[in-house]
Short mmCIF file of C-alpha atoms and ligand atoms in Angstrom, two decimals:
data_model
loop_
_atom_site.label_atom_id
_atom_site.label_comp_id
_atom_site.label_asym_id
_atom_site.label_seq_id
_atom_site.Cartn_x
_atom_site.Cartn_y
_atom_site.Cartn_z
CA MET A 1 -36.26 6.75 -12.02
CA SER A 2 -34.71 8.26 -8.96
CA VAL A 3 -30.96 7.56 -8.90
CA ILE A 4 -28.76 7.74 -11.99
CA ALA A 5 -25.02 7.77 -12.49
CA VAL A 6 -23.52 9.94 -15.23
CA VAL A 7 -19.96 8.94 -16.03
CA GLY A 8 -17.21 9.60 -18.56
CA GLY A 9 -16.90 6.73 -21.03
CA GLN A 10 -13.49 7.59 -22.48
CA TRP A 11 -10.45 9.52 -21.19
CA GLY A 12 -12.36 12.40 -19.61
CA ASP A 13 -13.63 15.73 -21.00
CA GLU A 14 -16.52 14.02 -22.79
CA GLY A 15 -18.94 16.81 -21.85
CA LYS A 16 -20.15 15.53 -18.48
CA GLY A 17 -20.59 19.07 -17.15
CA LYS A 18 -22.83 20.05 -20.04
CA VAL A 19 -25.00 16.93 -19.85
CA ILE A 20 -25.37 17.13 -16.06
CA ASP A 21 -26.27 20.83 -16.23
CA MET A 22 -28.99 19.82 -18.65
CA LEU A 23 -30.28 16.82 -16.64
CA ALA A 24 -30.12 18.55 -13.25
CA GLU A 25 -33.14 20.64 -14.14
CA GLN A 26 -35.12 17.58 -13.09
CA ALA A 27 -32.90 16.49 -10.20
CA ASP A 28 -33.13 17.18 -6.48
CA ALA A 29 -29.47 16.47 -5.76
CA VAL A 30 -26.22 16.05 -7.69
CA VAL A 31 -23.29 14.35 -5.99
CA ARG A 32 -19.68 14.33 -7.28
CA PHE A 33 -18.12 11.04 -6.30
CA SER A 34 -14.50 10.78 -7.45
CA GLY A 35 -11.33 12.63 -8.38
CA GLY A 36 -10.66 16.14 -7.21
CA ASP A 37 -9.90 19.44 -8.89
CA ASN A 38 -8.09 17.57 -11.67
CA ALA A 39 -11.60 17.62 -13.15
CA GLY A 40 -12.75 20.57 -15.22
CA HIS A 41 -16.44 20.52 -16.12
CA THR A 42 -17.64 23.23 -18.48
CA VAL A 43 -21.19 24.49 -18.24
CA ILE A 44 -22.67 27.08 -20.61
CA ASN A 45 -26.19 28.11 -19.70
CA PRO A 46 -28.24 31.32 -19.53
CA GLN A 47 -26.21 32.37 -16.45
CA GLY A 48 -22.92 32.34 -18.38
CA GLU A 49 -19.94 30.08 -18.96
CA PHE A 50 -18.49 28.27 -15.97
CA LYS A 51 -15.58 25.88 -15.42
CA LEU A 52 -16.23 23.75 -12.36
CA HIS A 53 -13.50 21.72 -10.70
CA LEU A 54 -15.15 20.50 -7.51
CA ILE A 55 -18.69 21.83 -7.18
CA PRO A 56 -21.28 19.64 -8.94
CA SER A 57 -22.76 20.84 -12.21
CA GLY A 58 -26.28 21.02 -10.71
CA VAL A 59 -25.40 24.17 -8.75
CA PHE A 60 -27.19 26.46 -11.22
CA TYR A 61 -30.65 25.27 -10.14
CA PRO A 62 -31.90 26.66 -6.83
CA HIS A 63 -33.88 23.46 -6.20
CA CYS A 64 -30.82 21.23 -6.51
CA THR A 65 -28.66 20.22 -3.52
CA CYS A 66 -25.01 19.76 -4.49
CA ILE A 67 -22.79 17.32 -2.63
CA ILE A 68 -19.07 16.70 -2.86
CA GLY A 69 -18.99 13.05 -1.81
CA ASN A 70 -16.62 11.10 0.39
CA GLY A 71 -14.88 9.74 -2.72
CA VAL A 72 -13.61 13.17 -3.78
CA VAL A 73 -10.35 14.68 -2.55
CA VAL A 74 -10.94 18.35 -1.84
CA ASN A 75 -8.37 21.11 -2.10
CA PRO A 76 -9.94 23.68 0.25
CA ASP A 77 -8.29 26.61 -1.57
CA ILE A 78 -9.87 25.57 -4.86
CA PHE A 79 -13.23 24.88 -3.25
CA ILE A 80 -13.32 28.28 -1.49
CA LYS A 81 -12.32 30.09 -4.70
CA GLU A 82 -14.89 28.24 -6.77
CA ARG A 83 -17.69 28.75 -4.20
CA ASP A 84 -16.91 32.44 -3.82
CA GLU A 85 -16.59 33.06 -7.56
CA LEU A 86 -19.95 31.38 -8.21
CA CYS A 87 -21.46 33.47 -5.43
CA ALA A 88 -20.00 36.65 -6.92
CA ARG A 89 -21.64 35.74 -10.24
CA GLY A 90 -25.03 35.41 -8.59
CA VAL A 91 -25.16 31.62 -8.26
CA ASP A 92 -26.70 30.40 -5.00
CA THR A 93 -24.15 28.15 -3.25
CA SER A 94 -26.00 27.77 0.04
CA ARG A 95 -26.89 24.14 -0.75
CA VAL A 96 -23.35 22.98 -1.47
CA TYR A 97 -22.08 20.40 1.00
CA ILE A 98 -18.82 18.52 1.44
CA SER A 99 -18.89 15.02 2.94
CA ASP A 100 -17.22 15.00 6.34
CA ARG A 101 -15.44 11.84 5.16
CA ALA A 102 -13.86 13.51 2.10
CA HIS A 103 -10.07 13.69 2.22
CA LEU A 104 -8.27 16.99 1.79
CA VAL A 105 -5.59 17.92 -0.73
CA LEU A 106 -2.96 19.84 1.24
CA PRO A 107 0.11 21.77 0.05
CA TYR A 108 2.49 18.81 0.48
CA HIS A 109 0.36 16.72 -1.91
CA ILE A 110 0.84 19.30 -4.64
CA LEU A 111 4.57 19.49 -3.99
CA LEU A 112 4.87 15.69 -4.10
CA ASP A 113 2.82 15.41 -7.32
CA GLY A 114 5.36 17.68 -9.03
CA LEU A 115 8.38 15.93 -7.50
CA GLU A 116 7.09 12.47 -8.40
CA GLU A 117 6.40 13.53 -11.98
CA ARG A 118 9.90 14.99 -12.23
CA ALA A 119 11.38 11.76 -10.85
CA ARG A 120 9.52 9.73 -13.50
CA GLY A 121 11.38 11.66 -16.20
CA VAL A 122 10.46 10.49 -19.70
CA LYS A 123 7.96 8.09 -18.13
CA SER A 124 5.99 10.93 -16.52
CA LEU A 125 2.23 10.37 -16.46
CA GLY A 126 1.32 13.91 -17.45
CA THR A 127 -0.76 14.43 -14.30
CA THR A 128 -2.63 17.68 -13.71
CA LEU A 129 -0.14 18.46 -10.88
CA ARG A 130 -3.07 19.13 -8.54
CA GLY A 131 -1.83 16.74 -5.85
CA ILE A 132 -4.61 14.26 -6.59
CA GLY A 133 -2.51 11.07 -6.76
CA PRO A 134 -0.60 11.81 -3.52
CA ALA A 135 -3.86 12.64 -1.70
CA PHE A 136 -5.43 9.30 -2.69
CA VAL A 137 -2.19 7.52 -1.73
CA ASP A 138 -2.51 9.02 1.76
CA LYS A 139 -6.14 7.95 1.94
CA VAL A 140 -5.31 4.28 1.44
CA ALA A 141 -2.11 4.58 3.49
CA ARG A 142 -4.36 5.79 6.36
CA MET A 143 -2.44 9.04 6.51
CA GLY A 144 -5.07 11.39 5.12
CA ILE A 145 -6.53 14.48 6.72
CA ARG A 146 -10.31 14.51 6.23
CA ALA A 147 -12.86 17.28 6.21
CA VAL A 148 -14.16 16.07 9.58
CA ASP A 149 -10.69 16.61 11.10
CA LEU A 150 -11.01 20.33 10.44
CA LEU A 151 -13.88 20.47 12.92
CA ASP A 152 -11.80 19.45 15.95
CA THR A 153 -8.64 21.47 16.61
CA ALA A 154 -7.04 18.90 18.91
CA ILE A 155 -7.58 16.01 16.48
CA LEU A 156 -6.35 18.13 13.58
CA ARG A 157 -3.19 19.14 15.43
CA ASP A 158 -2.47 15.59 16.48
CA ARG A 159 -2.95 14.07 12.99
CA LEU A 160 -1.19 16.85 11.14
CA GLU A 161 1.86 16.67 13.41
CA TYR A 162 2.30 12.98 12.69
CA VAL A 163 1.63 13.27 8.95
CA LEU A 164 3.83 16.31 8.39
CA GLU A 165 6.75 14.70 10.20
CA TYR A 166 6.54 11.85 7.69
CA LYS A 167 6.08 14.13 4.67
CA ASN A 168 9.04 16.26 5.70
CA GLN A 169 11.23 13.15 5.80
CA LEU A 170 10.16 12.44 2.23
CA LEU A 171 10.67 16.00 1.08
CA THR A 172 14.11 16.42 2.62
CA LYS A 173 15.65 12.95 2.47
CA LEU A 174 14.25 11.59 -0.78
CA TYR A 175 13.88 14.78 -2.81
CA GLY A 176 16.37 17.15 -1.14
CA GLU A 177 13.70 19.82 -0.72
CA PRO A 178 13.17 22.10 2.28
CA PRO A 179 10.71 20.89 4.94
CA LEU A 180 7.31 22.51 5.49
CA ASN A 181 6.71 24.45 8.69
CA PHE A 182 4.12 22.89 11.00
CA ASP A 183 2.81 26.13 12.52
CA GLU A 184 2.28 27.71 9.10
CA LEU A 185 0.44 24.64 7.80
CA PHE A 186 -1.68 24.40 10.95
CA GLU A 187 -2.59 28.07 10.58
CA ILE A 188 -3.61 27.46 6.95
CA CYS A 189 -5.78 24.53 8.04
CA MET A 190 -7.45 26.59 10.77
CA GLY A 191 -8.31 29.12 8.06
CA TYR A 192 -9.86 26.30 6.02
CA ALA A 193 -11.83 25.20 9.07
CA ASN A 194 -13.34 28.67 9.44
CA GLN A 195 -14.22 28.86 5.78
CA LEU A 196 -15.62 25.34 5.37
CA ARG A 197 -17.42 24.72 8.67
CA GLY A 198 -20.80 25.57 7.14
CA ASN A 199 -20.31 23.25 4.17
CA ILE A 200 -19.08 20.09 5.92
CA LYS A 201 -21.80 17.55 6.63
CA GLU A 202 -22.64 13.85 6.91
CA THR A 203 -23.87 13.54 3.33
CA SER A 204 -24.63 9.84 2.82
CA SER A 205 -27.59 10.07 5.23
CA LEU A 206 -28.78 13.21 3.45
CA LEU A 207 -28.73 11.26 0.16
CA ASP A 208 -30.48 8.34 1.83
CA ASP A 209 -33.29 10.65 2.95
CA TYR A 210 -33.65 11.96 -0.59
CA ILE A 211 -33.75 8.46 -2.06
CA ARG A 212 -36.31 7.25 0.50
CA GLN A 213 -38.53 10.18 -0.44
CA GLY A 214 -38.31 9.19 -4.12
CA LYS A 215 -36.35 12.31 -4.98
CA ARG A 216 -34.09 12.32 -8.01
CA VAL A 217 -30.35 12.03 -7.48
CA ILE A 218 -27.59 12.28 -10.08
CA MET A 219 -24.16 10.87 -9.33
CA GLU A 220 -21.70 13.06 -11.23
CA GLY A 221 -18.58 11.30 -12.45
CA ALA A 222 -15.25 12.95 -13.10
CA GLN A 223 -12.55 11.74 -15.51
CA GLY A 224 -13.49 8.68 -17.59
CA ALA A 225 -13.45 4.88 -17.51
CA LEU A 226 -10.16 4.60 -19.41
CA LEU A 227 -8.48 6.57 -16.59
CA ASP A 228 -9.81 4.21 -13.90
CA THR A 229 -7.10 2.87 -11.59
CA ASP A 230 -8.21 -0.75 -12.11
CA PHE A 231 -9.54 -0.81 -15.66
CA GLY A 232 -7.84 2.14 -17.35
CA THR A 233 -4.58 2.24 -19.29
CA TYR A 234 -2.51 1.56 -16.17
CA PRO A 235 -0.17 3.14 -15.09
CA TYR A 236 -1.38 6.10 -17.20
CA VAL A 237 -4.50 6.52 -15.10
CA THR A 238 -5.86 8.68 -12.34
CA SER A 239 -5.94 7.57 -8.70
CA SER A 240 -9.65 6.99 -8.07
CA SER A 241 -12.50 5.21 -9.80
CA PRO A 242 -14.53 7.18 -12.36
CA LEU A 243 -16.75 4.11 -12.92
CA VAL A 244 -20.40 3.69 -11.97
CA ALA A 245 -19.29 1.32 -9.18
CA GLY A 246 -16.99 4.09 -7.94
CA GLY A 247 -20.09 6.26 -7.81
CA CYS A 248 -21.80 4.08 -5.22
CA LEU A 249 -18.68 4.00 -3.06
CA GLY A 250 -17.78 7.64 -3.50
CA ALA A 251 -21.27 8.92 -2.76
CA GLY A 252 -22.19 6.42 -0.06
CA VAL A 253 -25.18 4.97 -1.91
CA GLY A 254 -25.81 1.21 -2.06
CA PRO A 255 -25.57 -0.24 -5.60
CA ALA A 256 -29.12 -1.64 -5.46
CA LYS A 257 -30.44 1.93 -5.20
CA LEU A 258 -29.09 2.82 -8.62
CA ASP A 259 -31.64 2.85 -11.43
CA ARG A 260 -29.70 3.82 -14.55
CA ALA A 261 -26.16 4.50 -15.71
CA LEU A 262 -25.49 6.98 -18.50
CA GLY A 263 -22.07 6.99 -20.15
CA ILE A 264 -20.90 10.16 -21.87
CA PHE A 265 -18.92 9.66 -25.08
CA LYS A 266 -17.51 12.17 -27.51
CA ALA A 267 -18.34 11.35 -31.11
CA TYR A 268 -14.56 10.92 -31.46
CA CYS A 269 -11.80 10.52 -28.82
CA SER A 270 -9.58 12.86 -26.88
CA ARG A 271 -6.97 12.43 -24.20
CA VAL A 272 -4.77 14.79 -22.16
CA GLY A 273 -1.59 13.53 -20.57
CA SER A 274 0.54 10.51 -21.43
CA GLY A 275 -0.43 6.94 -22.26
CA PRO A 276 -1.56 4.86 -25.21
CA MET A 277 -4.40 6.00 -27.46
CA PRO A 278 -4.68 3.65 -30.45
CA THR A 279 -6.80 5.92 -32.67
CA GLU A 280 -4.77 9.10 -32.09
CA LEU A 281 -4.57 11.34 -35.16
CA CYS A 282 -1.23 13.09 -35.58
CA ASP A 283 -2.12 14.49 -39.01
CA ASP A 284 -4.08 17.35 -40.56
CA ILE A 285 -7.47 15.84 -39.72
CA GLY A 286 -6.44 15.62 -36.06
CA GLU A 287 -5.35 19.24 -36.14
CA GLN A 288 -8.59 20.24 -37.86
CA ILE A 289 -10.65 18.52 -35.13
CA ARG A 290 -8.50 20.02 -32.34
CA ILE A 291 -8.89 23.54 -33.71
CA ARG A 292 -12.57 23.26 -34.54
CA GLY A 293 -13.28 21.60 -31.19
CA HIS A 294 -11.03 23.92 -29.13
CA GLU A 295 -9.52 20.77 -27.69
CA TYR A 296 -7.44 22.29 -24.91
CA GLY A 297 -7.62 21.07 -21.30
CA THR A 298 -10.19 22.80 -19.07
CA THR A 299 -7.94 22.47 -16.02
CA THR A 300 -4.43 22.76 -17.42
CA GLY A 301 -4.88 24.39 -20.85
CA ARG A 302 -2.78 21.64 -22.46
CA PRO A 303 -3.66 20.68 -26.07
CA ARG A 304 -5.74 17.51 -26.02
CA ARG A 305 -4.71 14.59 -28.22
CA VAL A 306 -7.58 13.70 -30.55
CA GLY A 307 -8.45 10.60 -32.54
CA TRP A 308 -11.23 8.61 -34.20
CA PHE A 309 -13.95 6.98 -32.11
CA ASP A 310 -12.50 3.84 -30.55
CA GLY A 311 -15.24 1.20 -30.57
CA VAL A 312 -13.12 -1.42 -28.81
CA ALA A 313 -12.40 0.88 -25.87
CA ALA A 314 -16.00 2.14 -25.84
CA ARG A 315 -17.51 -1.36 -25.70
CA PHE A 316 -15.13 -2.23 -22.85
CA SER A 317 -16.08 0.96 -21.03
CA SER A 318 -19.78 0.23 -21.50
CA ARG A 319 -19.34 -3.27 -20.09
CA ILE A 320 -17.28 -2.47 -17.00
CA ASN A 321 -19.61 0.41 -16.18
CA GLY A 322 -22.78 -1.56 -16.86
CA LEU A 323 -24.19 1.32 -18.87
CA THR A 324 -27.89 1.43 -19.64
CA GLY A 325 -27.49 4.24 -22.16
CA VAL A 326 -25.11 6.80 -23.59
CA ALA A 327 -25.01 10.47 -24.46
CA ILE A 328 -22.99 11.22 -27.59
CA THR A 329 -21.50 14.70 -27.42
CA ARG A 330 -19.69 16.99 -29.87
CA LEU A 331 -21.27 15.45 -32.94
CA ASP A 332 -21.16 18.97 -34.44
CA ILE A 333 -17.35 19.00 -34.32
CA LEU A 334 -17.42 16.34 -37.06
CA ASP A 335 -19.71 18.46 -39.27
CA THR A 336 -16.87 19.39 -41.63
CA VAL A 337 -15.12 16.00 -41.85
CA GLU A 338 -15.72 14.38 -45.23
CA ALA A 339 -14.88 10.77 -44.41
CA LEU A 340 -15.11 9.35 -40.91
CA LYS A 341 -13.38 6.36 -39.40
CA ILE A 342 -14.43 4.20 -36.48
CA CYS A 343 -12.11 1.69 -34.85
CA VAL A 344 -13.79 -1.71 -34.58
CA GLY A 345 -10.83 -3.94 -33.66
CA TYR A 346 -7.10 -3.87 -32.95
CA ARG A 347 -4.44 -5.55 -35.04
CA LEU A 348 -1.87 -7.12 -32.72
CA ASN A 349 0.98 -9.43 -33.76
CA GLY A 350 -0.83 -10.52 -36.93
CA ASP A 351 -4.18 -11.17 -35.19
CA ILE A 352 -7.24 -8.99 -34.82
CA ILE A 353 -8.42 -8.61 -31.23
CA TYR A 354 -11.68 -7.14 -29.97
CA ASP A 355 -10.92 -6.89 -26.25
CA PHE A 356 -9.21 -3.97 -24.56
CA PRO A 357 -5.79 -5.19 -23.32
CA ALA A 358 -4.89 -4.95 -19.63
CA ASP A 359 -1.51 -3.48 -20.17
CA ALA A 360 -0.45 -0.14 -21.60
CA ALA A 361 2.58 -1.56 -23.45
CA THR A 362 0.35 -4.03 -25.35
CA LEU A 363 -2.22 -1.34 -26.12
CA HIS A 364 0.60 0.78 -27.44
CA GLN A 365 1.38 -1.88 -30.05
CA CYS A 366 -2.24 -2.18 -31.18
CA GLN A 367 -3.03 -0.84 -34.64
CA PRO A 368 -6.65 0.19 -35.13
CA VAL A 369 -8.80 -1.66 -37.66
CA TYR A 370 -11.08 0.97 -39.16
CA GLU A 371 -14.48 1.00 -40.71
CA GLU A 372 -15.21 4.06 -42.86
CA MET A 373 -18.41 6.02 -42.91
CA PRO A 374 -19.33 9.06 -45.01
CA GLY A 375 -19.38 12.43 -43.26
CA TRP A 376 -22.45 14.69 -43.54
CA CYS A 377 -20.69 17.98 -44.30
CA GLN A 378 -23.49 20.20 -43.10
CA PRO A 379 -24.20 21.95 -39.82
CA THR A 380 -26.01 20.01 -37.09
CA THR A 381 -25.97 22.65 -34.35
CA GLU A 382 -29.58 23.78 -34.76
CA ALA A 383 -31.19 20.34 -34.92
CA THR A 384 -33.92 19.78 -32.33
CA CYS A 385 -34.78 16.15 -33.06
CA LEU A 386 -33.17 13.12 -34.64
CA GLU A 387 -35.12 13.62 -37.86
CA GLU A 388 -33.47 17.02 -38.34
CA LEU A 389 -30.01 15.45 -38.43
CA PRO A 390 -28.55 14.46 -41.81
CA GLN A 391 -29.00 10.80 -42.70
CA ALA A 392 -25.21 10.18 -42.53
CA ALA A 393 -25.11 11.59 -38.99
CA ARG A 394 -27.97 9.31 -37.94
CA ALA A 395 -26.18 6.33 -39.45
CA TYR A 396 -23.04 7.31 -37.52
CA ILE A 397 -24.98 7.49 -34.24
CA ALA A 398 -26.62 4.14 -34.95
CA ARG A 399 -23.20 2.56 -35.49
CA LEU A 400 -21.89 3.98 -32.20
CA GLU A 401 -24.95 2.58 -30.42
CA GLU A 402 -24.16 -0.88 -31.83
CA LEU A 403 -20.56 -0.63 -30.67
CA VAL A 404 -21.39 0.45 -27.10
CA GLU A 405 -24.19 -2.13 -27.01
CA CYS A 406 -26.77 0.26 -25.55
CA PRO A 407 -29.03 3.01 -26.84
CA ALA A 408 -28.21 6.69 -27.10
CA ASN A 409 -30.42 8.68 -24.73
CA TYR A 410 -29.03 12.04 -25.88
CA VAL A 411 -27.01 13.52 -28.71
CA CYS A 412 -25.31 16.88 -28.13
CA ILE A 413 -24.65 19.25 -30.99
CA GLY A 414 -23.13 22.28 -29.26
CA PRO A 415 -21.80 23.46 -25.90
CA VAL A 416 -24.88 25.42 -24.85
CA ARG A 417 -27.49 23.81 -22.57
CA ARG A 418 -30.24 23.78 -25.21
CA GLN A 419 -28.03 22.19 -27.90
CA ALA A 420 -29.03 18.61 -27.22
CA ILE A 421 -31.44 16.13 -28.73
CA GLU A 422 -33.31 13.84 -26.37
CA LEU A 423 -33.87 10.41 -27.89
CA ALA A 424 -35.09 8.75 -24.70
CA PRO A 425 -35.21 10.47 -21.31
CA ILE A 426 -33.02 8.98 -18.60
CA LEU A 427 -34.71 10.62 -15.61
P1 GDP B 1 -16.16 17.31 -18.92
O1 GDP B 1 -14.89 17.31 -18.16
O2 GDP B 1 -16.59 15.93 -19.31
O3 GDP B 1 -17.28 18.05 -18.22
O4 GDP B 1 -15.88 18.08 -20.29
P2 GDP B 1 -15.07 19.47 -20.47
O5 GDP B 1 -15.94 20.56 -20.00
O6 GDP B 1 -13.71 19.35 -19.89
O7 GDP B 1 -14.88 19.48 -22.02
C1 GDP B 1 -15.97 19.36 -22.90
C2 GDP B 1 -16.00 20.61 -23.78
O8 GDP B 1 -16.93 20.37 -24.80
C3 GDP B 1 -16.48 21.85 -23.06
O9 GDP B 1 -15.83 22.95 -23.62
C4 GDP B 1 -17.98 21.88 -23.37
O10 GDP B 1 -18.51 23.21 -23.34
C5 GDP B 1 -17.97 21.36 -24.76
N1 GDP B 1 -19.15 20.61 -25.20
C6 GDP B 1 -19.93 19.72 -24.54
N2 GDP B 1 -20.83 19.16 -25.38
C7 GDP B 1 -20.61 19.70 -26.59
C8 GDP B 1 -21.18 19.50 -27.88
O11 GDP B 1 -22.07 18.69 -28.10
N3 GDP B 1 -20.65 20.25 -28.91
C9 GDP B 1 -19.65 21.15 -28.73
N4 GDP B 1 -19.21 21.83 -29.77
N5 GDP B 1 -19.09 21.34 -27.53
C10 GDP B 1 -19.55 20.63 -26.48
P1 IMO B 2 -12.66 15.61 -16.28
O1 IMO B 2 -13.53 15.32 -15.08
C1 IMO B 2 -9.19 14.58 -18.68
C2 IMO B 2 -5.75 12.84 -16.60
C3 IMO B 2 -4.49 13.69 -16.57
C4 IMO B 2 -3.43 12.59 -16.59
C5 IMO B 2 -4.06 11.51 -15.71
C6 IMO B 2 -3.58 11.51 -14.27
O2 IMO B 2 -12.58 17.03 -16.64
O3 IMO B 2 -13.03 14.70 -17.41
P2 IMO B 2 -4.11 13.15 -12.24
O4 IMO B 2 -3.87 14.62 -12.08
O5 IMO B 2 -5.52 12.73 -12.11
O6 IMO B 2 -3.19 12.31 -11.36
O7 IMO B 2 -3.63 12.84 -13.76
O8 IMO B 2 -5.45 11.75 -15.74
N1 IMO B 2 -6.96 13.50 -16.08
C7 IMO B 2 -7.95 13.97 -16.86
N2 IMO B 2 -8.04 14.05 -18.20
N3 IMO B 2 -10.20 15.00 -17.91
C8 IMO B 2 -10.14 14.92 -16.58
O9 IMO B 2 -11.17 15.23 -15.78
C9 IMO B 2 -8.95 14.43 -15.98
N4 IMO B 2 -8.54 14.25 -14.72
C10 IMO B 2 -7.33 13.67 -14.79
O10 IMO B 2 -4.42 14.52 -17.70
O11 IMO B 2 -3.31 12.06 -17.88
MG1 MG B 3 -13.00 18.21 -18.26
#
């Protein structure tokens, strides 16, 4: 198998960073394909603990080329900080490239993210305030500044003049804020150009070369399917596609080149930000899971909402992604829960439905229909194979496999690289 996509199956933070750090040992390249620094991917390996926002989780292997694809929006400040911090901790970042087609997140995007959230009032989306939505808006509005623009001063000046004029109208006339100064912004961008010149590259041809040579490529997703702009809980979604299909577009790899698609699912659910979450637990069990699982956002530090595994949402996610397998993470967080629940349908207006509704207001009205399963109430963190897991944990995994309609390739039982059980290799 040479090309695989690894994507979030739920609302993000499923443990993509951990799984990709583990799989990248056998990969020649890892390419991030969507989102921006709204992502926070945690990796704990023999080199330490790292929280990556833009740089792919394969960076810890000297043999692995890391690409930030055209589908990612890149805040140069965050990239430079992340690259330099990794370097300072002894991680080789000389093989980290940014697609020349990637759009940039600039200071006005961050300002507008905050102003738009404020304007939404009680209907705010709970964004990460990283300017991600406004940057993707500019991309489709054909107003974006791309990495390639940094390489030509005249083009950069010309584009930035036009774009900033428009942004300043928005800032001053719609929001009553002071305008941004062109010369200062241009100076900042010239600084980015100096810092990033060595990283910017045409990356889709690089990936094509790798694929032609039969090398192994991992497409690294950010966020999760239920935050997808088209299929997520709209409008409580992010502004790019975390799906496998988004991977092909955001990396510049034709869909027929893809061999497998691995969805990452927590053994329960979590969500940061606003929007419906039918299985949310607002009781003691929820608090117990949040505390035991340290469920606080990697990027924003906000407490994550937690809930039981949602089989309806998971089956939907598996289908729209076309998953060939899943990795179930954080099984160990359920080690102390005596009785587990899994949502297998939604009760809506007296009926039971099994499909994930298109609209957030309808999803909000859905009451989960639960199936109960016994907990295992013993530690799983040292297990090295399926047989070493308690019978109740194996039964739980088997039920999740039925619900997502594909096999589990991996089960993770701790945050550290080695804490994973391989049931069937994906690479
Ligand atoms: P990502 O955004 O999908 O990469 O996930 P995050 O890094 O934001 O959040 C996942 C958290 O779970 C991180 O703190 C990981 O270190 C941790 N983690 C991943 N897999 C496991 C697991 O199997 N068990 C436990 N206890 N923690 C895990
Ligand atoms: P990783 O890759 C969890 C959520 C935000 C908010 C919504 C829109 O670590 O799984 P945005 O800033 O994207 O406009 O916010 O999306 N969100 C995430 N939640 N994990 C993420 O990334 C997320 N990236 C965005 O909390 O609800
Ligand atoms: Mg995360």
